[in-house]
Amino acid sequence: MSDVLQRALDDAANTFRSLEKLSREIDRAADLISASLTGGGQVLACGNGGSAADVADFTTEFACRFMGDRRPYPALNLSTGGSLLTATGNDYSFEEIFARQVRAFGKRDDTLVALSTSGKSKNIRRALEQAKTGGLKSVALLGRDGGECAGIGDVDLIVPGNATARIQEAHKFLLHVICEIVEPRLKK
């Protein structure tokens, strides 16, 4: 086995083992999302780059289906929509691309799920701040030490480590675990 592969496997295993410490926070995140979806609210989700792709999958798991056949639930990926993103970035700033959408589409029964592998993404920080201002619940999946995004949301799922790829893989895993917890609570 190549050294790169062995190192990646070891790092991934260590990163995934560290997730056991997040059991209580994972349950809290699933509770918030379940309450939104079963209470007439929706899930809003955002991230940059690879995290944008991960929230696209996450929202699809609710709006389409995850494991079983059931009715669709409202989940909106705020990382799509080139016209809205570029207009907001141009007219306001890149920091506001998600916060403006949280303000436009979010309501008190909703939950925002925001991803930042570094915890330093200013637009993710602003989205979490806007969620708090608007009375939404929020779940932040962060990396390293959580950065400047830590502590703003209702639930922080912080994946320690320095390798962005391993943090992103863990975020994807956590999102799927949350889906596994939430889906049985949803009406068919």
Tab-separated table of C-alpha atoms in Angstrom:
chain	number	residue	atom	x	y	z
A	1	MET	CA	0.000	0.000	0.000
A	2	SER	CA	1.321	3.442	-0.826
A	3	ASP	CA	2.405	5.735	1.992
A	4	VAL	CA	-0.167	8.323	0.905
A	5	LEU	CA	-3.021	5.831	1.061
A	6	GLN	CA	-1.924	4.432	4.426
A	7	ARG	CA	-1.584	7.919	5.908
A	8	ALA	CA	-5.009	8.911	4.534
A	9	LEU	CA	-6.611	5.765	5.977
A	10	ASP	CA	-5.006	6.354	9.380
A	11	ASP	CA	-6.050	10.016	9.407
A	12	ALA	CA	-9.603	9.160	8.326
A	13	ALA	CA	-9.916	6.469	10.999
A	14	ASN	CA	-8.671	8.861	13.698
A	15	THR	CA	-11.003	11.611	12.499
A	16	PHE	CA	-14.025	9.309	12.444
A	17	ARG	CA	-13.212	7.933	15.914
A	18	SER	CA	-13.203	11.492	17.250
A	19	LEU	CA	-16.870	11.815	16.227
A	20	GLU	CA	-17.971	9.581	19.104
A	21	LYS	CA	-17.552	12.598	21.377
A	22	LEU	CA	-20.275	14.398	19.404
A	23	SER	CA	-23.085	11.973	20.222
A	24	ARG	CA	-25.095	14.428	22.334
A	25	GLU	CA	-24.676	17.253	19.799
A	26	ILE	CA	-25.681	14.959	16.918
A	27	ASP	CA	-28.886	14.074	18.763
A	28	ARG	CA	-29.586	17.772	19.427
A	29	ALA	CA	-29.008	18.615	15.745
A	30	ALA	CA	-31.363	15.823	14.666
A	31	ASP	CA	-33.969	17.036	17.169
A	32	LEU	CA	-33.857	20.583	15.782
A	33	ILE	CA	-34.144	19.402	12.194
A	34	SER	CA	-36.932	16.949	13.040
A	35	ALA	CA	-38.865	19.649	14.880
A	36	SER	CA	-38.589	21.987	11.910
A	37	LEU	CA	-39.660	19.428	9.332
A	38	THR	CA	-42.519	17.936	11.361
A	39	GLY	CA	-43.657	21.330	12.642
A	40	GLY	CA	-44.225	22.995	9.297
A	41	GLY	CA	-40.777	24.521	8.926
A	42	GLN	CA	-37.944	23.830	6.550
A	43	VAL	CA	-34.220	23.218	6.501
A	44	LEU	CA	-31.965	25.845	4.925
A	45	ALA	CA	-28.370	24.795	4.291
A	46	CYS	CA	-25.210	26.486	3.055
A	47	GLY	CA	-21.528	25.910	2.503
A	48	ASN	CA	-18.686	26.900	0.191
A	49	GLY	CA	-16.937	24.729	-2.416
A	50	GLY	CA	-17.060	21.055	-1.462
A	51	SER	CA	-19.287	21.922	1.493
A	52	ALA	CA	-21.766	23.435	-0.982
A	53	ALA	CA	-21.869	20.067	-2.730
A	54	ASP	CA	-22.407	18.334	0.605
A	55	VAL	CA	-25.357	20.558	1.544
A	56	ALA	CA	-26.804	19.963	-1.935
A	57	ASP	CA	-26.847	16.242	-1.163
A	58	PHE	CA	-28.166	16.835	2.384
A	59	THR	CA	-31.118	18.953	1.264
A	60	THR	CA	-31.893	16.469	-1.508
A	61	GLU	CA	-32.148	13.699	1.105
A	62	PHE	CA	-35.183	15.527	2.553
A	63	ALA	CA	-36.768	17.076	-0.530
A	64	CYS	CA	-36.522	13.796	-2.453
A	65	ARG	CA	-35.758	10.854	-0.160
A	66	PHE	CA	-32.973	9.300	1.838
A	67	MET	CA	-33.559	5.575	2.425
A	68	GLY	CA	-37.275	4.953	2.291
A	69	ASP	CA	-40.140	6.192	0.201
A	70	ARG	CA	-42.004	9.023	1.929
A	71	ARG	CA	-43.433	12.389	1.151
A	72	PRO	CA	-40.944	15.193	0.373
A	73	TYR	CA	-39.985	17.719	3.037
A	74	PRO	CA	-38.850	21.294	2.392
A	75	ALA	CA	-35.078	21.663	2.378
A	76	LEU	CA	-33.378	24.466	0.502
A	77	ASN	CA	-29.729	24.596	-0.574
A	78	LEU	CA	-28.700	28.261	-0.322
A	79	SER	CA	-25.462	27.543	-2.214
A	80	THR	CA	-27.228	27.297	-5.585
A	81	GLY	CA	-28.734	29.971	-7.783
A	82	GLY	CA	-25.987	31.793	-9.604
A	83	SER	CA	-28.075	34.904	-10.282
A	84	LEU	CA	-28.978	35.445	-6.620
A	85	LEU	CA	-25.490	34.616	-5.345
A	86	THR	CA	-23.715	36.898	-7.808
A	87	ALA	CA	-26.214	39.755	-7.426
A	88	THR	CA	-25.843	39.646	-3.648
A	89	GLY	CA	-22.061	39.356	-3.888
A	90	ASN	CA	-21.929	42.278	-6.309
A	91	ASP	CA	-24.493	44.556	-4.668
A	92	TYR	CA	-23.554	43.821	-1.047
A	93	SER	CA	-20.567	41.509	-0.505
A	94	PHE	CA	-19.588	37.856	-0.656
A	95	GLU	CA	-20.014	37.787	3.133
A	96	GLU	CA	-23.753	38.419	2.678
A	97	ILE	CA	-24.619	35.763	0.056
A	98	PHE	CA	-26.153	33.362	2.590
A	99	ALA	CA	-27.293	35.826	5.264
A	100	ARG	CA	-29.521	37.664	2.771
A	101	GLN	CA	-31.152	34.366	1.807
A	102	VAL	CA	-31.666	33.371	5.450
A	103	ARG	CA	-33.362	36.736	5.919
A	104	ALA	CA	-35.448	36.324	2.744
A	105	PHE	CA	-36.522	32.694	3.122
A	106	GLY	CA	-36.070	31.798	6.782
A	107	LYS	CA	-38.750	31.821	9.434
A	108	ARG	CA	-38.898	30.929	13.113
A	109	ASP	CA	-39.841	27.267	12.561
A	110	ASP	CA	-36.805	26.679	10.331
A	111	THR	CA	-33.347	25.282	10.982
A	112	LEU	CA	-30.205	26.482	9.230
A	113	VAL	CA	-27.441	23.925	8.667
A	114	ALA	CA	-24.162	25.685	7.868
A	115	LEU	CA	-20.816	24.070	6.976
A	116	SER	CA	-17.298	25.474	7.203
A	117	THR	CA	-14.330	23.109	7.295
A	118	SER	CA	-12.136	25.890	8.699
A	119	GLY	CA	-14.706	27.655	10.837
A	120	LYS	CA	-13.373	30.896	9.342
A	121	SER	CA	-15.839	31.425	6.498
A	122	LYS	CA	-17.204	34.930	6.909
A	123	ASN	CA	-20.322	34.208	4.845
A	124	ILE	CA	-21.107	31.180	7.030
A	125	ARG	CA	-20.593	33.287	10.160
A	126	ARG	CA	-22.987	35.911	8.782
A	127	ALA	CA	-25.590	33.241	7.920
A	128	LEU	CA	-25.430	31.901	11.490
A	129	GLU	CA	-25.730	35.421	12.879
A	130	GLN	CA	-28.740	36.143	10.651
A	131	ALA	CA	-30.379	32.886	11.722
A	132	LYS	CA	-30.021	33.943	15.345
A	133	THR	CA	-31.393	37.420	14.602
A	134	GLY	CA	-34.333	35.924	12.694
A	135	GLY	CA	-35.193	33.413	15.407
A	136	LEU	CA	-34.204	30.320	13.399
A	137	LYS	CA	-32.466	27.377	15.010
A	138	SER	CA	-29.043	26.544	13.609
A	139	VAL	CA	-26.557	23.698	13.369
A	140	ALA	CA	-22.942	24.489	12.474
A	141	LEU	CA	-20.684	21.748	11.143
A	142	LEU	CA	-17.212	23.151	11.599
A	143	GLY	CA	-13.613	22.001	11.479
A	144	ARG	CA	-10.386	22.436	13.385
A	145	ASP	CA	-11.275	24.377	16.580
A	146	GLY	CA	-14.507	25.812	15.142
A	147	GLY	CA	-12.921	29.168	14.323
A	148	GLU	CA	-14.931	32.348	14.506
A	149	CYS	CA	-18.149	30.456	13.696
A	150	ALA	CA	-18.055	28.423	16.916
A	151	GLY	CA	-20.654	29.311	19.516
A	152	ILE	CA	-22.977	31.279	17.249
A	153	GLY	CA	-25.360	28.451	16.404
A	154	ASP	CA	-27.565	26.379	18.662
A	155	VAL	CA	-25.494	23.242	18.011
A	156	ASP	CA	-21.841	22.991	16.979
A	157	LEU	CA	-20.524	19.783	15.442
A	158	ILE	CA	-16.796	20.487	15.427
A	159	VAL	CA	-14.521	17.972	13.707
A	160	PRO	CA	-10.960	18.400	14.999
A	161	GLY	CA	-7.942	18.022	12.768
A	162	ASN	CA	-5.984	19.944	10.190
A	163	ALA	CA	-6.724	18.072	6.967
A	164	THR	CA	-9.588	19.743	5.126
A	165	ALA	CA	-10.333	16.552	3.178
A	166	ARG	CA	-10.749	14.485	6.369
A	167	ILE	CA	-12.934	17.171	7.977
A	168	GLN	CA	-15.114	17.340	4.873
A	169	GLU	CA	-15.452	13.549	4.794
A	170	ALA	CA	-16.514	13.601	8.439
A	171	HIS	CA	-19.052	16.363	7.745
A	172	LYS	CA	-20.588	14.281	4.953
A	173	PHE	CA	-20.757	11.293	7.299
A	174	LEU	CA	-22.379	13.376	10.063
A	175	LEU	CA	-24.982	14.727	7.638
A	176	HIS	CA	-25.907	11.177	6.651
A	177	VAL	CA	-26.082	10.082	10.304
A	178	ILE	CA	-28.440	12.992	10.981
A	179	CYS	CA	-30.582	11.845	8.039
A	180	GLU	CA	-30.647	8.322	9.478
A	181	ILE	CA	-31.911	9.697	12.798
A	182	VAL	CA	-34.438	12.138	11.316
A	183	GLU	CA	-35.996	10.086	8.528
A	184	PRO	CA	-37.882	7.595	10.761
A	185	ARG	CA	-39.487	10.583	12.521
A	186	LEU	CA	-40.978	11.903	9.272
A	187	LYS	CA	-44.457	11.016	8.115
A	188	LYS	CA	-44.678	8.792	5.089
